[in-house]
Amino acid sequence: MRNPAGWLLLTALSLLFFAFIYAPLLVIVGYSFNANPVNMMVWDGFTLDWYRGLFGLRDRTGDALSRAAYVESTDQLLAALRNSLIVAACTTAISTVIGTATAIALARHRFRLRRLYEGLMLMPMMMPDIVLGIGLLIFFVSLGMQLSLLTIIIGHCTFLTSYVFIVVQARIAGIDPALEEAAADLGASEWVTLRKVLLPQLAPGILGGALLAFVISMDDLVITYFIAGTGSTTLPVFIFGMIRRGVKPEINAIATLIILASVLIAALGLWLRSRRIDR
Amino acid sequence: MSRRRERAVLALLLAPVTLYLGVFFLVPLATIVVFSFLTPGLYGGVEWSFYHWNYGRIFGWADGITEVFEPVYLRILGRSLGFAALTVAICLVLCYPVAFWVSRLPERWRALFLFLVTLPFFSSLIVRLYAWLLILRPSGLLGEGLMALGLRSTPLELLYTPVAVVLGMVYVMIPFMFLPLFAAIDTLDRAQVEAALDLGATRTQAFLKVVLPQTLPGIAGGAVIVFIPSVGNFIVPDILGGARGLMVGNLVEQQFLAARNWPFGSALSVIIMTVVLTVLLVFVARLRARGA
């Protein structure tokens, strides 16, 4: 940069940009420890009551769950979390298998419809969530399927397969096919070549795709909102419902825990990537 | 490996995705299109007869008897396109200089700030919007803060306005704009910029004639990736928007979950789909034209 004053200004602007991204999240974390139950704006001392309330524990006054009565019951929150984890785990498994198979097919085989498949794989990512959500809703209802965790899992896989595909495809592009050709020339069957040569090299990409699928599935709100039945509420849908009914301190505590979890997952992702580079 | 054997392997690899996306993606999309031409039933169901008034209500060929033309739908469609375009523009203006800054940092810092941009993508959408609800509501951080500083005497009325909606969309879309922009700016040929400056170009000229054309693919990519989820967004206007910030996504949601007029909701969705596909096709065509 030729102009030091300009660079300084740019640095200041950029730091402001990052403050803009992170300040709102810090606001939630701060509020979640504020003891004032009436006005969140006024600091009234440090408390863990909102967290205690979430886990069904008594607060300092011994007034069991009174403040946390808003979280209709801790059971509901935990049920939503459990649903989210079940959906994310199943979705990750299914979409990772399908997405990886597709990426291998498109990278290692030449065929007429390749372009078409490449386009098809991008479509679910590009389709606005609401369109996919109501499409699936009409589809399931027309078939007479009860909305449940199963319908959510089916719905999530339609777009997460594409995310896994993109990540694995990026990885496969950097792998030299010569090694596989050598294995095939030396008499390894297609299956053995895949298992012993390609998949080990591809593992970090597959893991990265799976992690991405898991995170997006845990966080998906719009599609789930349309295809979740009454008994199959996931965590984001549950929180959405709470927020629609009004701002309450308990939400700050839940939100803070979610922020903490996502920071840990992002750090895990970063760590995985750095290991990949080390190898 | 024999030709036939290779065919078999390929079929095996492609069968799952073909079946899955065929049944659970293409069929549902086709169902929306079919439903948009069906007659809404009296009690929320549908009747299987052709009905074009779902579109007539929106675009104005309703006869006033069967269905009434309501210009409000066109207005909301226009507003959705406008909000999405504004979101793209603001994201671009915010991210471009910062992406430039990050690309010029020493390696360690670059990695850190890139991580910081992607981190919100991993954190919950609903939590990030909730944060703005806390900040923007009348008794929220911004309003109370401004009053405490004596900058305002009345409570802030920002929540449930179009400003709040666009702000919320910009906030959640920033990572999607930043990453493609960064990729383009980072591969910029700096020697060319230096050459332009050495040859007497002003900074503005160097930017307009050298930097901008080279980073155009990143700008276009980011714009498409931000525009598409913005135009059909319903969560942001639902939480921050209120009546004046209502977007077409909210209309669709109402038709499906409250009004129970599925054919009309489907017609609105078909319009969103058409907008998205048009934007994508134009983008891909441009990309091909550049590549050729």
Short mmCIF file of N, CA and C in Angstrom, two decimals, chain B residues 51-192:
data_model
loop_
_atom_site.label_atom_id
_atom_site.label_comp_id
_atom_site.label_asym_id
_atom_site.label_seq_id
_atom_site.Cartn_x
_atom_site.Cartn_y
_atom_site.Cartn_z
N TYR B 51 -57.48 -23.46 -12.81
CA TYR B 51 -57.88 -22.19 -12.23
C TYR B 51 -56.75 -21.21 -12.43
N HIS B 52 -56.94 -20.19 -13.25
CA HIS B 52 -55.81 -19.28 -13.49
C HIS B 52 -55.92 -18.01 -12.68
N TRP B 53 -56.98 -17.90 -11.88
CA TRP B 53 -57.18 -16.65 -11.14
C TRP B 53 -56.17 -16.46 -10.02
N ASN B 54 -55.52 -17.56 -9.61
CA ASN B 54 -54.47 -17.39 -8.59
C ASN B 54 -53.45 -16.37 -9.07
N TYR B 55 -53.13 -16.48 -10.37
CA TYR B 55 -52.20 -15.51 -10.95
C TYR B 55 -52.91 -14.21 -11.29
N GLY B 56 -54.19 -14.33 -11.68
CA GLY B 56 -54.98 -13.14 -12.03
C GLY B 56 -55.08 -12.17 -10.87
N ARG B 57 -55.25 -12.72 -9.65
CA ARG B 57 -55.31 -11.88 -8.45
C ARG B 57 -54.05 -11.04 -8.29
N ILE B 58 -52.92 -11.64 -8.68
CA ILE B 58 -51.64 -10.96 -8.48
C ILE B 58 -51.36 -9.99 -9.62
N PHE B 59 -51.56 -10.47 -10.87
CA PHE B 59 -51.10 -9.67 -12.01
C PHE B 59 -52.19 -8.83 -12.65
N GLY B 60 -53.44 -8.98 -12.21
CA GLY B 60 -54.43 -8.02 -12.65
C GLY B 60 -55.43 -8.47 -13.68
N TRP B 61 -55.51 -9.77 -14.04
CA TRP B 61 -56.57 -10.13 -14.97
C TRP B 61 -57.76 -10.78 -14.25
N ALA B 62 -57.83 -10.56 -12.92
CA ALA B 62 -58.98 -11.08 -12.20
C ALA B 62 -60.23 -10.33 -12.66
N ASP B 63 -61.36 -11.04 -12.71
CA ASP B 63 -62.57 -10.44 -13.27
C ASP B 63 -63.36 -9.65 -12.23
N GLY B 64 -62.93 -9.70 -10.99
CA GLY B 64 -63.65 -8.97 -9.96
C GLY B 64 -64.83 -9.75 -9.42
N ILE B 65 -65.14 -10.93 -10.01
CA ILE B 65 -66.26 -11.75 -9.53
C ILE B 65 -65.70 -13.00 -8.85
N THR B 66 -64.98 -13.81 -9.68
CA THR B 66 -64.38 -15.01 -9.12
C THR B 66 -63.28 -14.63 -8.13
N GLU B 67 -62.40 -13.76 -8.58
CA GLU B 67 -61.32 -13.28 -7.73
C GLU B 67 -61.17 -11.79 -7.98
N VAL B 68 -60.65 -11.09 -6.99
CA VAL B 68 -60.46 -9.65 -7.11
C VAL B 68 -58.98 -9.35 -7.25
N PHE B 69 -58.68 -8.49 -8.21
CA PHE B 69 -57.28 -8.05 -8.37
C PHE B 69 -56.90 -7.14 -7.21
N GLU B 70 -55.82 -7.51 -6.52
CA GLU B 70 -55.38 -6.67 -5.41
C GLU B 70 -53.96 -6.21 -5.66
N PRO B 71 -53.81 -4.91 -5.96
CA PRO B 71 -52.47 -4.40 -6.32
C PRO B 71 -51.45 -4.57 -5.20
N VAL B 72 -51.94 -4.85 -3.99
CA VAL B 72 -51.01 -4.97 -2.86
C VAL B 72 -49.99 -6.09 -3.11
N TYR B 73 -50.41 -7.14 -3.85
CA TYR B 73 -49.48 -8.24 -4.06
C TYR B 73 -48.31 -7.82 -4.94
N LEU B 74 -48.63 -7.05 -5.99
CA LEU B 74 -47.55 -6.55 -6.85
C LEU B 74 -46.63 -5.64 -6.07
N ARG B 75 -47.25 -4.84 -5.17
CA ARG B 75 -46.44 -3.92 -4.38
C ARG B 75 -45.48 -4.70 -3.48
N ILE B 76 -46.00 -5.78 -2.87
CA ILE B 76 -45.14 -6.57 -1.98
C ILE B 76 -44.05 -7.29 -2.78
N LEU B 77 -44.40 -7.76 -3.98
CA LEU B 77 -43.38 -8.38 -4.83
C LEU B 77 -42.28 -7.37 -5.17
N GLY B 78 -42.71 -6.17 -5.54
CA GLY B 78 -41.75 -5.13 -5.88
C GLY B 78 -40.87 -4.80 -4.68
N ARG B 79 -41.50 -4.74 -3.50
CA ARG B 79 -40.75 -4.43 -2.29
C ARG B 79 -39.72 -5.53 -2.01
N SER B 80 -40.12 -6.80 -2.23
CA SER B 80 -39.18 -7.90 -1.97
C SER B 80 -37.97 -7.79 -2.88
N LEU B 81 -38.22 -7.50 -4.17
CA LEU B 81 -37.11 -7.34 -5.11
C LEU B 81 -36.24 -6.17 -4.68
N GLY B 82 -36.88 -5.07 -4.27
CA GLY B 82 -36.15 -3.88 -3.85
C GLY B 82 -35.29 -4.15 -2.62
N PHE B 83 -35.89 -4.79 -1.61
CA PHE B 83 -35.13 -5.10 -0.39
C PHE B 83 -33.94 -5.99 -0.71
N ALA B 84 -34.17 -6.99 -1.59
CA ALA B 84 -33.08 -7.91 -1.91
C ALA B 84 -31.96 -7.17 -2.64
N ALA B 85 -32.34 -6.29 -3.57
CA ALA B 85 -31.32 -5.53 -4.31
C ALA B 85 -30.55 -4.61 -3.37
N LEU B 86 -31.27 -3.98 -2.45
CA LEU B 86 -30.63 -3.09 -1.49
C LEU B 86 -29.67 -3.88 -0.58
N THR B 87 -30.11 -5.07 -0.19
CA THR B 87 -29.25 -5.92 0.64
C THR B 87 -27.95 -6.24 -0.09
N VAL B 88 -28.09 -6.59 -1.37
CA VAL B 88 -26.90 -6.88 -2.18
C VAL B 88 -25.97 -5.66 -2.21
N ALA B 89 -26.55 -4.49 -2.50
CA ALA B 89 -25.73 -3.28 -2.65
C ALA B 89 -25.01 -2.95 -1.35
N ILE B 90 -25.73 -3.01 -0.23
CA ILE B 90 -25.09 -2.65 1.05
C ILE B 90 -24.02 -3.67 1.43
N CYS B 91 -24.32 -4.95 1.24
CA CYS B 91 -23.32 -5.99 1.53
C CYS B 91 -22.05 -5.75 0.72
N LEU B 92 -22.26 -5.40 -0.55
CA LEU B 92 -21.12 -5.18 -1.44
C LEU B 92 -20.26 -4.01 -0.95
N VAL B 93 -20.92 -2.89 -0.64
CA VAL B 93 -20.20 -1.70 -0.19
C VAL B 93 -19.47 -1.97 1.13
N LEU B 94 -20.10 -2.75 2.03
CA LEU B 94 -19.46 -3.05 3.31
C LEU B 94 -18.29 -4.01 3.14
N CYS B 95 -18.49 -5.04 2.31
CA CYS B 95 -17.51 -6.12 2.26
C CYS B 95 -16.31 -5.82 1.38
N TYR B 96 -16.51 -5.04 0.32
CA TYR B 96 -15.42 -4.85 -0.64
C TYR B 96 -14.15 -4.29 0.01
N PRO B 97 -14.23 -3.13 0.71
CA PRO B 97 -13.00 -2.62 1.31
C PRO B 97 -12.41 -3.56 2.35
N VAL B 98 -13.28 -4.22 3.11
CA VAL B 98 -12.77 -5.10 4.16
C VAL B 98 -12.09 -6.33 3.54
N ALA B 99 -12.67 -6.86 2.48
CA ALA B 99 -12.04 -8.00 1.80
C ALA B 99 -10.66 -7.58 1.27
N PHE B 100 -10.59 -6.37 0.75
CA PHE B 100 -9.33 -5.83 0.26
C PHE B 100 -8.31 -5.77 1.40
N TRP B 101 -8.77 -5.24 2.53
CA TRP B 101 -7.90 -5.10 3.71
C TRP B 101 -7.38 -6.47 4.17
N VAL B 102 -8.31 -7.45 4.29
CA VAL B 102 -7.92 -8.77 4.77
C VAL B 102 -6.91 -9.41 3.81
N SER B 103 -7.10 -9.19 2.50
CA SER B 103 -6.20 -9.82 1.53
C SER B 103 -4.78 -9.24 1.60
N ARG B 104 -4.65 -8.04 2.19
CA ARG B 104 -3.32 -7.43 2.28
C ARG B 104 -2.63 -7.68 3.61
N LEU B 105 -3.29 -8.43 4.50
CA LEU B 105 -2.71 -8.67 5.82
C LEU B 105 -1.65 -9.76 5.76
N PRO B 106 -0.72 -9.78 6.75
CA PRO B 106 0.22 -10.90 6.84
C PRO B 106 -0.54 -12.22 7.08
N GLU B 107 0.04 -13.31 6.64
CA GLU B 107 -0.63 -14.61 6.61
C GLU B 107 -1.41 -14.97 7.89
N ARG B 108 -0.78 -14.81 9.04
CA ARG B 108 -1.42 -15.19 10.31
C ARG B 108 -2.72 -14.44 10.53
N TRP B 109 -2.66 -13.11 10.33
CA TRP B 109 -3.83 -12.27 10.57
C TRP B 109 -4.91 -12.52 9.56
N ARG B 110 -4.49 -12.76 8.34
CA ARG B 110 -5.44 -13.11 7.28
C ARG B 110 -6.29 -14.28 7.68
N ALA B 111 -5.63 -15.35 8.15
CA ALA B 111 -6.35 -16.57 8.54
C ALA B 111 -7.33 -16.25 9.66
N LEU B 112 -6.89 -15.44 10.62
CA LEU B 112 -7.74 -15.10 11.76
C LEU B 112 -9.00 -14.37 11.30
N PHE B 113 -8.80 -13.33 10.47
CA PHE B 113 -9.96 -12.52 10.08
C PHE B 113 -10.89 -13.27 9.13
N LEU B 114 -10.32 -14.14 8.30
CA LEU B 114 -11.17 -14.97 7.46
C LEU B 114 -12.04 -15.88 8.32
N PHE B 115 -11.42 -16.41 9.37
CA PHE B 115 -12.16 -17.26 10.30
C PHE B 115 -13.28 -16.46 10.95
N LEU B 116 -12.95 -15.22 11.34
CA LEU B 116 -13.95 -14.38 12.00
C LEU B 116 -15.14 -14.06 11.08
N VAL B 117 -14.89 -13.98 9.78
CA VAL B 117 -16.00 -13.72 8.85
C VAL B 117 -16.88 -14.96 8.73
N THR B 118 -16.25 -16.14 8.68
CA THR B 118 -17.05 -17.36 8.46
C THR B 118 -17.74 -17.83 9.74
N LEU B 119 -17.22 -17.44 10.90
CA LEU B 119 -17.78 -17.92 12.16
C LEU B 119 -19.30 -17.69 12.29
N PRO B 120 -19.80 -16.50 11.96
CA PRO B 120 -21.26 -16.30 12.10
C PRO B 120 -22.06 -17.27 11.24
N PHE B 121 -21.47 -17.73 10.14
CA PHE B 121 -22.16 -18.70 9.29
C PHE B 121 -22.44 -19.98 10.07
N PHE B 122 -21.56 -20.30 11.01
CA PHE B 122 -21.74 -21.51 11.81
C PHE B 122 -22.67 -21.26 12.99
N SER B 123 -22.90 -19.99 13.33
CA SER B 123 -23.77 -19.75 14.47
C SER B 123 -25.20 -19.56 13.97
N SER B 124 -26.12 -19.77 14.86
CA SER B 124 -27.52 -19.90 14.49
C SER B 124 -28.10 -18.62 13.89
N LEU B 125 -28.83 -18.79 12.80
CA LEU B 125 -29.52 -17.67 12.15
C LEU B 125 -30.51 -17.01 13.10
N ILE B 126 -31.27 -17.82 13.79
CA ILE B 126 -32.32 -17.28 14.65
C ILE B 126 -31.71 -16.50 15.82
N VAL B 127 -30.58 -16.97 16.30
CA VAL B 127 -29.91 -16.26 17.39
C VAL B 127 -29.38 -14.90 16.92
N ARG B 128 -28.84 -14.88 15.70
CA ARG B 128 -28.31 -13.62 15.19
C ARG B 128 -29.41 -12.60 14.96
N LEU B 129 -30.58 -13.08 14.53
CA LEU B 129 -31.68 -12.14 14.34
C LEU B 129 -32.25 -11.68 15.68
N TYR B 130 -32.27 -12.59 16.63
CA TYR B 130 -32.77 -12.25 17.95
C TYR B 130 -31.92 -11.12 18.55
N ALA B 131 -30.61 -11.17 18.29
CA ALA B 131 -29.72 -10.11 18.78
C ALA B 131 -30.19 -8.75 18.31
N TRP B 132 -30.59 -8.67 17.04
CA TRP B 132 -31.05 -7.38 16.50
C TRP B 132 -32.39 -6.97 17.07
N LEU B 133 -33.19 -7.97 17.42
CA LEU B 133 -34.46 -7.66 18.09
C LEU B 133 -34.17 -6.96 19.42
N LEU B 134 -33.18 -7.49 20.15
CA LEU B 134 -32.80 -6.89 21.44
C LEU B 134 -32.28 -5.46 21.25
N ILE B 135 -31.55 -5.26 20.16
CA ILE B 135 -30.93 -3.95 19.95
C ILE B 135 -31.94 -2.94 19.44
N LEU B 136 -32.83 -3.37 18.53
CA LEU B 136 -33.68 -2.40 17.83
C LEU B 136 -35.00 -2.10 18.52
N ARG B 137 -35.47 -2.97 19.39
CA ARG B 137 -36.82 -2.71 19.94
C ARG B 137 -36.79 -1.43 20.76
N PRO B 138 -37.96 -0.79 20.92
CA PRO B 138 -38.02 0.56 21.51
C PRO B 138 -37.27 0.65 22.84
N SER B 139 -37.40 -0.37 23.69
CA SER B 139 -36.68 -0.33 24.95
C SER B 139 -35.36 -1.10 24.84
N GLY B 140 -34.87 -1.21 23.60
CA GLY B 140 -33.66 -1.99 23.38
C GLY B 140 -32.39 -1.17 23.55
N LEU B 141 -31.30 -1.81 23.24
CA LEU B 141 -29.99 -1.21 23.50
C LEU B 141 -29.79 0.11 22.76
N LEU B 142 -30.14 0.13 21.48
CA LEU B 142 -29.87 1.32 20.67
C LEU B 142 -30.73 2.50 21.13
N GLY B 143 -32.03 2.25 21.29
CA GLY B 143 -32.95 3.31 21.68
C GLY B 143 -32.61 3.88 23.05
N GLU B 144 -32.45 3.00 24.03
CA GLU B 144 -32.12 3.44 25.38
C GLU B 144 -30.77 4.14 25.41
N GLY B 145 -29.83 3.59 24.63
CA GLY B 145 -28.49 4.17 24.59
C GLY B 145 -28.53 5.60 24.06
N LEU B 146 -29.26 5.78 22.95
CA LEU B 146 -29.35 7.12 22.36
C LEU B 146 -30.05 8.09 23.31
N MET B 147 -31.07 7.59 24.03
CA MET B 147 -31.77 8.47 24.97
C MET B 147 -30.87 8.81 26.15
N ALA B 148 -30.11 7.82 26.61
CA ALA B 148 -29.21 8.07 27.74
C ALA B 148 -28.15 9.10 27.37
N LEU B 149 -27.73 9.07 26.11
CA LEU B 149 -26.71 10.03 25.66
C LEU B 149 -27.32 11.39 25.33
N GLY B 150 -28.64 11.46 25.44
CA GLY B 150 -29.32 12.72 25.17
C GLY B 150 -29.45 13.02 23.69
N LEU B 151 -29.23 12.00 22.83
CA LEU B 151 -29.32 12.22 21.39
C LEU B 151 -30.76 12.12 20.90
N ARG B 152 -31.60 11.50 21.71
CA ARG B 152 -33.00 11.39 21.34
C ARG B 152 -33.87 11.62 22.56
N SER B 153 -35.04 12.17 22.35
CA SER B 153 -35.92 12.37 23.49
C SER B 153 -37.09 11.39 23.47
N THR B 154 -37.35 10.81 22.29
CA THR B 154 -38.44 9.84 22.21
C THR B 154 -37.84 8.47 21.92
N PRO B 155 -38.57 7.41 22.33
CA PRO B 155 -38.06 6.06 22.05
C PRO B 155 -37.84 5.85 20.56
N LEU B 156 -36.85 5.05 20.26
CA LEU B 156 -36.50 4.78 18.87
C LEU B 156 -37.57 3.90 18.22
N GLU B 157 -37.98 4.26 17.02
CA GLU B 157 -38.95 3.40 16.33
C GLU B 157 -38.34 2.83 15.06
N LEU B 158 -37.42 1.90 15.27
CA LEU B 158 -36.72 1.32 14.14
C LEU B 158 -37.23 -0.10 13.86
N LEU B 159 -37.59 -0.78 14.95
CA LEU B 159 -38.09 -2.14 14.79
C LEU B 159 -39.41 -2.09 14.03
N TYR B 160 -39.67 -3.15 13.25
CA TYR B 160 -40.89 -3.24 12.42
C TYR B 160 -40.93 -2.15 11.36
N THR B 161 -39.77 -1.79 10.83
CA THR B 161 -39.71 -0.89 9.68
C THR B 161 -38.88 -1.57 8.59
N PRO B 162 -38.99 -1.07 7.35
CA PRO B 162 -38.15 -1.61 6.27
C PRO B 162 -36.66 -1.52 6.60
N VAL B 163 -36.24 -0.46 7.30
CA VAL B 163 -34.83 -0.32 7.66
C VAL B 163 -34.37 -1.53 8.47
N ALA B 164 -35.19 -1.93 9.42
CA ALA B 164 -34.82 -3.07 10.26
C ALA B 164 -34.69 -4.34 9.43
N VAL B 165 -35.59 -4.52 8.46
CA VAL B 165 -35.54 -5.73 7.63
C VAL B 165 -34.25 -5.78 6.81
N VAL B 166 -33.94 -4.66 6.15
CA VAL B 166 -32.74 -4.64 5.31
C VAL B 166 -31.49 -4.81 6.18
N LEU B 167 -31.48 -4.15 7.32
CA LEU B 167 -30.35 -4.29 8.25
C LEU B 167 -30.17 -5.76 8.65
N GLY B 168 -31.27 -6.41 9.02
CA GLY B 168 -31.20 -7.82 9.41
C GLY B 168 -30.71 -8.70 8.28
N MET B 169 -31.19 -8.43 7.06
CA MET B 169 -30.77 -9.26 5.92
C MET B 169 -29.29 -9.04 5.62
N VAL B 170 -28.85 -7.79 5.66
CA VAL B 170 -27.44 -7.49 5.44
C VAL B 170 -26.60 -8.27 6.46
N TYR B 171 -27.04 -8.20 7.71
CA TYR B 171 -26.27 -8.84 8.78
C TYR B 171 -26.10 -10.33 8.55
N VAL B 172 -27.20 -11.02 8.16
CA VAL B 172 -27.07 -12.47 7.99
C VAL B 172 -26.41 -12.86 6.67
N MET B 173 -26.39 -11.95 5.68
CA MET B 173 -25.86 -12.31 4.37
C MET B 173 -24.38 -11.95 4.19
N ILE B 174 -23.82 -11.20 5.12
CA ILE B 174 -22.45 -10.73 4.94
C ILE B 174 -21.44 -11.83 4.58
N PRO B 175 -21.45 -12.98 5.27
CA PRO B 175 -20.45 -13.99 4.90
C PRO B 175 -20.58 -14.45 3.45
N PHE B 176 -21.81 -14.49 2.93
CA PHE B 176 -22.02 -14.97 1.56
C PHE B 176 -21.47 -14.00 0.53
N MET B 177 -21.48 -12.72 0.86
CA MET B 177 -20.90 -11.74 -0.05
C MET B 177 -19.39 -11.70 0.11
N PHE B 178 -18.94 -11.81 1.36
CA PHE B 178 -17.52 -11.61 1.64
C PHE B 178 -16.65 -12.67 0.95
N LEU B 179 -17.03 -13.94 1.05
CA LEU B 179 -16.13 -14.99 0.60
C LEU B 179 -15.86 -14.97 -0.91
N PRO B 180 -16.89 -14.87 -1.77
CA PRO B 180 -16.58 -14.76 -3.20
C PRO B 180 -15.80 -13.49 -3.55
N LEU B 181 -16.13 -12.39 -2.87
CA LEU B 181 -15.38 -11.15 -3.11
C LEU B 181 -13.93 -11.34 -2.74
N PHE B 182 -13.70 -11.94 -1.59
CA PHE B 182 -12.33 -12.14 -1.13
C PHE B 182 -11.55 -13.00 -2.12
N ALA B 183 -12.20 -14.07 -2.59
CA ALA B 183 -11.53 -14.97 -3.54
C ALA B 183 -11.08 -14.19 -4.77
N ALA B 184 -11.93 -13.27 -5.26
CA ALA B 184 -11.61 -12.50 -6.46
C ALA B 184 -10.52 -11.47 -6.17
N ILE B 185 -10.63 -10.79 -5.04
CA ILE B 185 -9.67 -9.73 -4.72
C ILE B 185 -8.30 -10.32 -4.42
N ASP B 186 -8.32 -11.51 -3.79
CA ASP B 186 -7.06 -12.12 -3.39
C ASP B 186 -6.23 -12.56 -4.59
N THR B 187 -6.90 -12.91 -5.70
CA THR B 187 -6.14 -13.36 -6.86
C THR B 187 -5.87 -12.22 -7.84
N LEU B 188 -6.20 -11.01 -7.40
CA LEU B 188 -5.98 -9.82 -8.23
C LEU B 188 -4.50 -9.71 -8.61
N ASP B 189 -4.24 -9.37 -9.87
CA ASP B 189 -2.85 -9.20 -10.32
C ASP B 189 -2.35 -7.82 -9.88
N ARG B 190 -1.60 -7.82 -8.78
CA ARG B 190 -1.20 -6.53 -8.20
C ARG B 190 -0.20 -5.78 -9.09
N ALA B 191 0.57 -6.53 -9.85
CA ALA B 191 1.54 -5.88 -10.74
C ALA B 191 0.84 -4.94 -11.71
N GLN B 192 -0.34 -5.37 -12.16
CA GLN B 192 -1.09 -4.54 -13.10
C GLN B 192 -1.51 -3.22 -12.47
#
